[in-house]
Amino acid sequence: SLTILGVYETNISEIPSDIFNLTSLTYLNLGGNQITGSIPPEIGNLTNLERLYLNYNQLSGEIPPEIGNLANLDNLNLSRNQLTGSIPTAIDNLTNLERLYLFDNQLSGAIPPEIGNFANLYSLRLFENQLTGDIPSEIGNLTNLVSLNLWSNQLTGSIPPEIGNLTNLTYLDLGWNQFTSSIPPEIGNLTNLTELWLSGNQLTG
């Protein structure tokens, strides 16, 4: 049975419905096409998927909660689409994730605290959305993170001191949000940082 399917940079305009019958798939790459419409809830049928790439399309609508059925995922890339709505809390089932890329969409609402369940996460990119609210303190659970990019959202509140737990970070970009208060001293724990971006906020002190 088919386990790998890649259709990249062609002219397909929709996700073929037959794909959702390929329940043995572990790798699905439909990135760089001209796919429109929403992500069908049937995506949740592909419970053996380990990597899902739907990036660089024209997908709209919300991320379906059925994405939470894909408990084996280690890479999820939905970036550079036109997705709206909030990040579904059902993603808390994706505890094997190593890379989560949702950047350059129109996602709104808060970063769900369930994101702290991703103990294996290596790279988190949520930049260029319309996310609001605080960075949840649970971000401090992601001790394997090497790259964290939340640039260009509408995040508010203080930078949580728990960010100092992320001692493996080499790249941290919190620029162009609406963060206030002072830079927490715990940021000094991030001794592996090579790039730190905090510009375009309302930081004081």
One Martini backbone bead per residue (centre of mass of N, CA, C, O) as a GRO file, in nm:
protein
  205
    1SER     BB    1   0.101   0.033   0.015
    2LEU     BB    2   0.079   0.364   0.023
    3THR     BB    3   0.316   0.608   0.191
    4ILE     BB    4   0.401   0.808  -0.053
    5LEU     BB    5   0.302   1.158  -0.137
    6GLY     BB    6   0.393   1.379  -0.417
    7VAL     BB    7   0.253   1.713  -0.515
    8TYR     BB    8   0.463   1.954  -0.657
    9GLU     BB    9   0.426   2.219  -0.840
   10THR     BB   10   0.143   2.242  -0.972
   11ASN     BB   11  -0.217   2.275  -1.091
   12ILE     BB   12  -0.372   2.197  -0.859
   13SER     BB   13  -0.704   2.296  -0.697
   14GLU     BB   14  -0.741   2.021  -0.532
   15ILE     BB   15  -0.815   1.780  -0.310
   16PRO     BB   16  -0.823   1.464  -0.360
   17SER     BB   17  -1.051   1.245  -0.227
   18ASP     BB   18  -0.886   0.972  -0.257
   19ILE     BB   19  -0.665   1.024  -0.045
   20PHE     BB   20  -0.850   0.943   0.213
   21ASN     BB   21  -0.801   0.620   0.142
   22LEU     BB   22  -0.482   0.645   0.224
   23THR     BB   23  -0.418   0.506   0.530
   24SER     BB   24  -0.089   0.444   0.488
   25LEU     BB   25   0.008   0.715   0.499
   26THR     BB   26   0.315   0.912   0.596
   27TYR     BB   27   0.341   1.103   0.327
   28LEU     BB   28   0.229   1.448   0.251
   29ASN     BB   29   0.272   1.647  -0.057
   30LEU     BB   30   0.093   1.971  -0.158
   31GLY     BB   31   0.287   2.181  -0.222
   32GLY     BB   32   0.292   2.444  -0.447
   33ASN     BB   33   0.007   2.511  -0.542
   34GLN     BB   34  -0.364   2.583  -0.625
   35ILE     BB   35  -0.516   2.536  -0.362
   36THR     BB   36  -0.847   2.548  -0.265
   37GLY     BB   37  -1.017   2.598   0.003
   38SER     BB   38  -1.055   2.363   0.236
   39ILE     BB   39  -0.982   2.153   0.490
   40PRO     BB   40  -1.073   1.850   0.516
   41PRO     BB   41  -1.186   1.639   0.765
   42GLU     BB   42  -1.067   1.375   0.624
   43ILE     BB   43  -0.772   1.407   0.720
   44GLY     BB   44  -0.829   1.224   0.981
   45ASN     BB   45  -0.788   0.939   0.829
   46LEU     BB   46  -0.459   0.983   0.831
   47THR     BB   47  -0.321   0.820   1.098
   48ASN     BB   48  -0.011   0.764   0.968
   49LEU     BB   49   0.089   1.033   0.960
   50GLU     BB   50   0.410   1.225   0.975
   51ARG     BB   51   0.375   1.411   0.706
   52LEU     BB   52   0.245   1.753   0.639
   53TYR     BB   53   0.206   1.933   0.320
   54LEU     BB   54   0.021   2.261   0.250
   55ASN     BB   55   0.199   2.466   0.141
   56TYR     BB   56   0.167   2.703  -0.087
   57ASN     BB   57  -0.137   2.806  -0.110
   58GLN     BB   58  -0.519   2.878  -0.105
   59LEU     BB   59  -0.616   2.825   0.169
   60SER     BB   60  -0.916   2.819   0.364
   61GLY     BB   61  -1.030   2.862   0.656
   62GLU     BB   62  -1.023   2.625   0.893
   63ILE     BB   63  -0.875   2.425   1.111
   64PRO     BB   64  -0.942   2.115   1.160
   65PRO     BB   65  -0.989   1.914   1.437
   66GLU     BB   66  -0.904   1.642   1.288
   67ILE     BB   67  -0.594   1.689   1.311
   68GLY     BB   68  -0.585   1.538   1.596
   69ASN     BB   69  -0.569   1.237   1.467
   70LEU     BB   70  -0.248   1.292   1.395
   71ALA     BB   71  -0.044   1.149   1.623
   72ASN     BB   72   0.225   1.092   1.422
   73LEU     BB   73   0.314   1.367   1.385
   74ASP     BB   74   0.625   1.570   1.309
   75ASN     BB   75   0.508   1.732   1.049
   76LEU     BB   76   0.353   2.068   1.015
   77ASN     BB   77   0.251   2.239   0.702
   78LEU     BB   78   0.040   2.553   0.660
   79SER     BB   79   0.184   2.763   0.511
   80ARG     BB   80   0.098   3.002   0.297
   81ASN     BB   81  -0.206   3.101   0.332
   82GLN     BB   82  -0.577   3.165   0.426
   83LEU     BB   83  -0.613   3.105   0.716
   84THR     BB   84  -0.855   3.086   0.973
   85GLY     BB   85  -0.894   3.136   1.284
   86SER     BB   86  -0.806   2.915   1.515
   87ILE     BB   87  -0.615   2.721   1.705
   88PRO     BB   88  -0.673   2.411   1.769
   89THR     BB   89  -0.692   2.219   2.059
   90ALA     BB   90  -0.653   1.935   1.913
   91ILE     BB   91  -0.335   1.954   1.891
   92ASP     BB   92  -0.266   1.809   2.170
   93ASN     BB   93  -0.223   1.520   2.020
   94LEU     BB   94   0.065   1.623   1.885
   95THR     BB   95   0.329   1.496   2.059
   96ASN     BB   96   0.542   1.443   1.798
   97LEU     BB   97   0.620   1.714   1.733
   98GLU     BB   98   0.889   1.913   1.566
   99ARG     BB   99   0.716   2.074   1.341
  100LEU     BB  100   0.544   2.406   1.337
  101TYR     BB  101   0.375   2.553   1.047
  102LEU     BB  102   0.160   2.869   1.038
  103PHE     BB  103   0.258   3.080   0.861
  104ASP     BB  104   0.112   3.306   0.668
  105ASN     BB  105  -0.180   3.395   0.771
  106GLN     BB  106  -0.521   3.449   0.947
  107LEU     BB  107  -0.480   3.394   1.236
  108SER     BB  108  -0.656   3.380   1.546
  109GLY     BB  109  -0.625   3.435   1.858
  110ALA     BB  110  -0.485   3.224   2.071
  111ILE     BB  111  -0.236   3.061   2.216
  112PRO     BB  112  -0.249   2.754   2.308
  113PRO     BB  113  -0.156   2.584   2.593
  114GLU     BB  114  -0.126   2.302   2.446
  115ILE     BB  115   0.160   2.359   2.327
  116GLY     BB  116   0.309   2.233   2.586
  117ASN     BB  117   0.293   1.919   2.477
  118PHE     BB  118   0.554   1.964   2.278
  119ALA     BB  119   0.838   1.817   2.374
  120ASN     BB  120   0.970   1.774   2.061
  121LEU     BB  121   0.996   2.056   1.978
  122TYR     BB  122   1.207   2.249   1.746
  123SER     BB  123   0.992   2.420   1.561
  124LEU     BB  124   0.822   2.753   1.582
  125ARG     BB  125   0.587   2.898   1.334
  126LEU     BB  126   0.361   3.202   1.372
  127PHE     BB  127   0.403   3.412   1.176
  128GLU     BB  128   0.199   3.621   1.017
  129ASN     BB  129  -0.062   3.701   1.189
  130GLN     BB  130  -0.357   3.748   1.437
  131LEU     BB  131  -0.253   3.708   1.714
  132THR     BB  132  -0.356   3.698   2.056
  133GLY     BB  133  -0.245   3.773   2.350
  134ASP     BB  134  -0.061   3.572   2.527
  135ILE     BB  135   0.202   3.400   2.622
  136PRO     BB  136   0.210   3.104   2.733
  137SER     BB  137   0.367   2.952   2.996
  138GLU     BB  138   0.388   2.664   2.849
  139ILE     BB  139   0.635   2.730   2.667
  140GLY     BB  140   0.845   2.620   2.888
  141ASN     BB  141   0.814   2.305   2.793
  142LEU     BB  142   0.998   2.361   2.521
  143THR     BB  143   1.315   2.245   2.561
  144ASN     BB  144   1.380   2.170   2.237
  145LEU     BB  145   1.390   2.440   2.130
  146VAL     BB  146   1.551   2.640   1.860
  147SER     BB  147   1.286   2.777   1.719
  148LEU     BB  148   1.118   3.108   1.767
  149ASN     BB  149   0.831   3.248   1.578
  150LEU     BB  150   0.612   3.557   1.643
  151TRP     BB  151   0.609   3.751   1.430
  152SER     BB  152   0.364   3.951   1.339
  153ASN     BB  153   0.134   4.026   1.553
  154GLN     BB  154  -0.104   4.077   1.855
  155LEU     BB  155   0.062   4.052   2.102
  156THR     BB  156   0.047   4.057   2.460
  157GLY     BB  157   0.200   4.160   2.726
  158SER     BB  158   0.430   3.971   2.869
  159ILE     BB  159   0.721   3.824   2.882
  160PRO     BB  160   0.771   3.523   2.985
  161PRO     BB  161   0.987   3.373   3.207
  162GLU     BB  162   0.968   3.079   3.076
  163ILE     BB  163   1.162   3.137   2.835
  164GLY     BB  164   1.421   3.053   3.006
  165ASN     BB  165   1.384   2.731   2.952
  166LEU     BB  166   1.496   2.770   2.641
  167THR     BB  167   1.821   2.669   2.615
  168ASN     BB  168   1.824   2.579   2.290
  169LEU     BB  169   1.804   2.844   2.173
  170THR     BB  170   1.897   3.037   1.865
  171TYR     BB  171   1.596   3.152   1.790
  172LEU     BB  172   1.431   3.480   1.859
  173ASP     BB  173   1.099   3.610   1.757
  174LEU     BB  174   0.896   3.905   1.892
  175GLY     BB  175   0.835   4.096   1.681
  176TRP     BB  176   0.577   4.291   1.608
  177ASN     BB  177   0.401   4.368   1.862
  178GLN     BB  178   0.246   4.433   2.212
  179PHE     BB  179   0.463   4.440   2.416
  180THR     BB  180   0.521   4.476   2.760
  181SER     BB  181   0.730   4.584   2.968
  182SER     BB  182   0.992   4.397   3.055
  183ILE     BB  183   1.272   4.225   3.023
  184PRO     BB  184   1.339   3.928   3.124
  185PRO     BB  185   1.607   3.796   3.293
  186GLU     BB  186   1.572   3.495   3.183
  187ILE     BB  187   1.700   3.550   2.899
  188GLY     BB  188   1.996   3.488   3.009
  189ASN     BB  189   1.966   3.163   2.972
  190LEU     BB  190   2.011   3.199   2.646
  191THR     BB  191   2.322   3.095   2.553
  192ASN     BB  192   2.250   2.994   2.236
  193LEU     BB  193   2.201   3.253   2.114
  194THR     BB  194   2.214   3.432   1.782
  195GLU     BB  195   1.902   3.541   1.773
  196LEU     BB  196   1.739   3.863   1.866
  197TRP     BB  197   1.388   3.976   1.850
  198LEU     BB  198   1.213   4.297   1.983
  199SER     BB  199   1.095   4.470   1.786
  200GLY     BB  200   0.800   4.654   1.776
  201ASN     BB  201   0.726   4.743   2.069
  202GLN     BB  202   0.641   4.826   2.439
  203LEU     BB  203   0.897   4.834   2.590
  204THR     BB  204   1.040   4.862   2.915
  205GLY     BB  205   1.325   4.951   3.119
   0.00000   0.00000   0.00000
